[in-house]
XYZ file of C-alpha atoms in Angstrom:
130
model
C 196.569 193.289 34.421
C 194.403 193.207 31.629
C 195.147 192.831 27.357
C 193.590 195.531 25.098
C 191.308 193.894 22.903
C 192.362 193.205 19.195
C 190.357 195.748 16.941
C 187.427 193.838 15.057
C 187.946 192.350 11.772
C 188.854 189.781 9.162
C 192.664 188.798 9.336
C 193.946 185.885 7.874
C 195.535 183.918 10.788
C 198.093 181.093 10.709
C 197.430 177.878 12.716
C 200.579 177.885 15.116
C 200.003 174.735 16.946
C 196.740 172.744 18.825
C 196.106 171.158 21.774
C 193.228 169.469 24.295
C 191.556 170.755 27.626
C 189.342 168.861 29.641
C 187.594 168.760 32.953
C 184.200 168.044 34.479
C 181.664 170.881 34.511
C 180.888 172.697 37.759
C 177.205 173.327 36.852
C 176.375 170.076 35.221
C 179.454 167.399 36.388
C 179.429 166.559 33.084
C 182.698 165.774 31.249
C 184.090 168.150 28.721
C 186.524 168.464 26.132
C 187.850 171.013 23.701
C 190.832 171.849 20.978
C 192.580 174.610 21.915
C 193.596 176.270 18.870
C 196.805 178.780 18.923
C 196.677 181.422 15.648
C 199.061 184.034 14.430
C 198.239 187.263 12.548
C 201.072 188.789 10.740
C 198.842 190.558 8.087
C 200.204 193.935 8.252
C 196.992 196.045 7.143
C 195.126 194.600 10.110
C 198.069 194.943 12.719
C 198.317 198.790 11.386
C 195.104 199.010 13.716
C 196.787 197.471 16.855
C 198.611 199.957 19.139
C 202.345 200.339 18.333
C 202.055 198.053 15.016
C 203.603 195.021 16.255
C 205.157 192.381 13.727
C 202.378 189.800 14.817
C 199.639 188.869 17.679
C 198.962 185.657 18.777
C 195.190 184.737 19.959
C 193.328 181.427 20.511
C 190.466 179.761 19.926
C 188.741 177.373 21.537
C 186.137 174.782 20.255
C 184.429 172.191 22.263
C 184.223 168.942 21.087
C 181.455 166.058 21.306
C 183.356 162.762 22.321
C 181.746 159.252 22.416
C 183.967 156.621 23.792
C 187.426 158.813 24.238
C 186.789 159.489 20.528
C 185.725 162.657 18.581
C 182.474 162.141 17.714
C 181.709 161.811 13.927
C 178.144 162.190 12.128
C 175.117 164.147 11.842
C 175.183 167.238 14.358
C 178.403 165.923 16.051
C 181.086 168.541 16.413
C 179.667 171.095 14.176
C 182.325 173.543 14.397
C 185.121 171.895 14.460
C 184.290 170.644 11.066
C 183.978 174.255 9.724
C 187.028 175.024 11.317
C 188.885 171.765 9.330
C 186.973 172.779 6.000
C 188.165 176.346 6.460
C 191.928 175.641 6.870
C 191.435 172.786 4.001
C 191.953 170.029 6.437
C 189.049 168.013 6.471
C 189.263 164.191 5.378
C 193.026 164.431 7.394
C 193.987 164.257 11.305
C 193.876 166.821 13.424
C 197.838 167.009 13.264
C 197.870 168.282 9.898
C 196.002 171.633 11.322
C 199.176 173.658 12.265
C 200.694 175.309 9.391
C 197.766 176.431 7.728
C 195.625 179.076 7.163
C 192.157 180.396 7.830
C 190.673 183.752 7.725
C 189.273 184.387 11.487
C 186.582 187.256 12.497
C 186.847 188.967 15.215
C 184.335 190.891 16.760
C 183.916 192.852 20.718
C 182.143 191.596 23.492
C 181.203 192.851 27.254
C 183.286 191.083 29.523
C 180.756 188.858 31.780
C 181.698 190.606 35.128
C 183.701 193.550 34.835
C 181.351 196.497 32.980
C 183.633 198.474 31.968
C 186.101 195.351 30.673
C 185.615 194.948 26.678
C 187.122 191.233 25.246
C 187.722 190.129 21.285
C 186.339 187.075 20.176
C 186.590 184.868 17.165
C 183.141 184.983 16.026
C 183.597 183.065 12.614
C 186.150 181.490 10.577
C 186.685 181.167 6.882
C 188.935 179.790 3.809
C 191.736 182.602 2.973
């Protein structure tokens, strides 16, 4: 089974809820961490484009984070996009917590899927203050 992908564009998206992955990387054995980010779009011009016009789609997004010391890593060059993710949804200064609830305008663009050719996935590609 297989999703269609979500057409490509700019819909504002609520932030439904968050939570943490981690493991150890198969290629490196490095320790890894990331937010897992759950986001609603109820904006009904951009669900006119999705087949049978639902009410809302859910998608996620998923941002790796830089930890020192079982802690996110703050300064220069440290966890990049997670910052622009906080900025965006007007959450930056506050915990992490105070993500769900708000909103951010996501992009979404088409990409090959890495081993089936004729597979196409949707990708948040950029995110953005509503």
């Amino acid at each position: 089974t297989r999703r269609d992908p979500l057409p490509t564009g700019e819909p504002p998206a609520q932030i439904m809820e968050i939570g943490f992955s981690s493991g150890i990387s198969q290629k490196t054995q490095n320790p890894w961490t990331r937010i897992d980010i759950k986001l609603e779009i109820t904006d009904p011009e951009y669900l006119a484009q999705v087949p049978n016009t639902p009410d809302k789609v859910v998608t996620n997004l998923g941002i790796m984070i830089d930890m020192i010391n079982g802690q996110i890593a703050t300064g220069p060059n440290k966890n990049v996009r997670l910052g622009k993710f906080r900025d965006a949804a007007g959450c930056n200064g506050k915990p992490l917590s105070s993500l769900p609830g708000n909103y951010v305008r996501i992009a979404i663009a088409h990409k090959p899927h890495p081993t089936e050719s004729d597979v196409v996935l949707d990708e948040i590609v950029g995110y953005t203050k509503v």
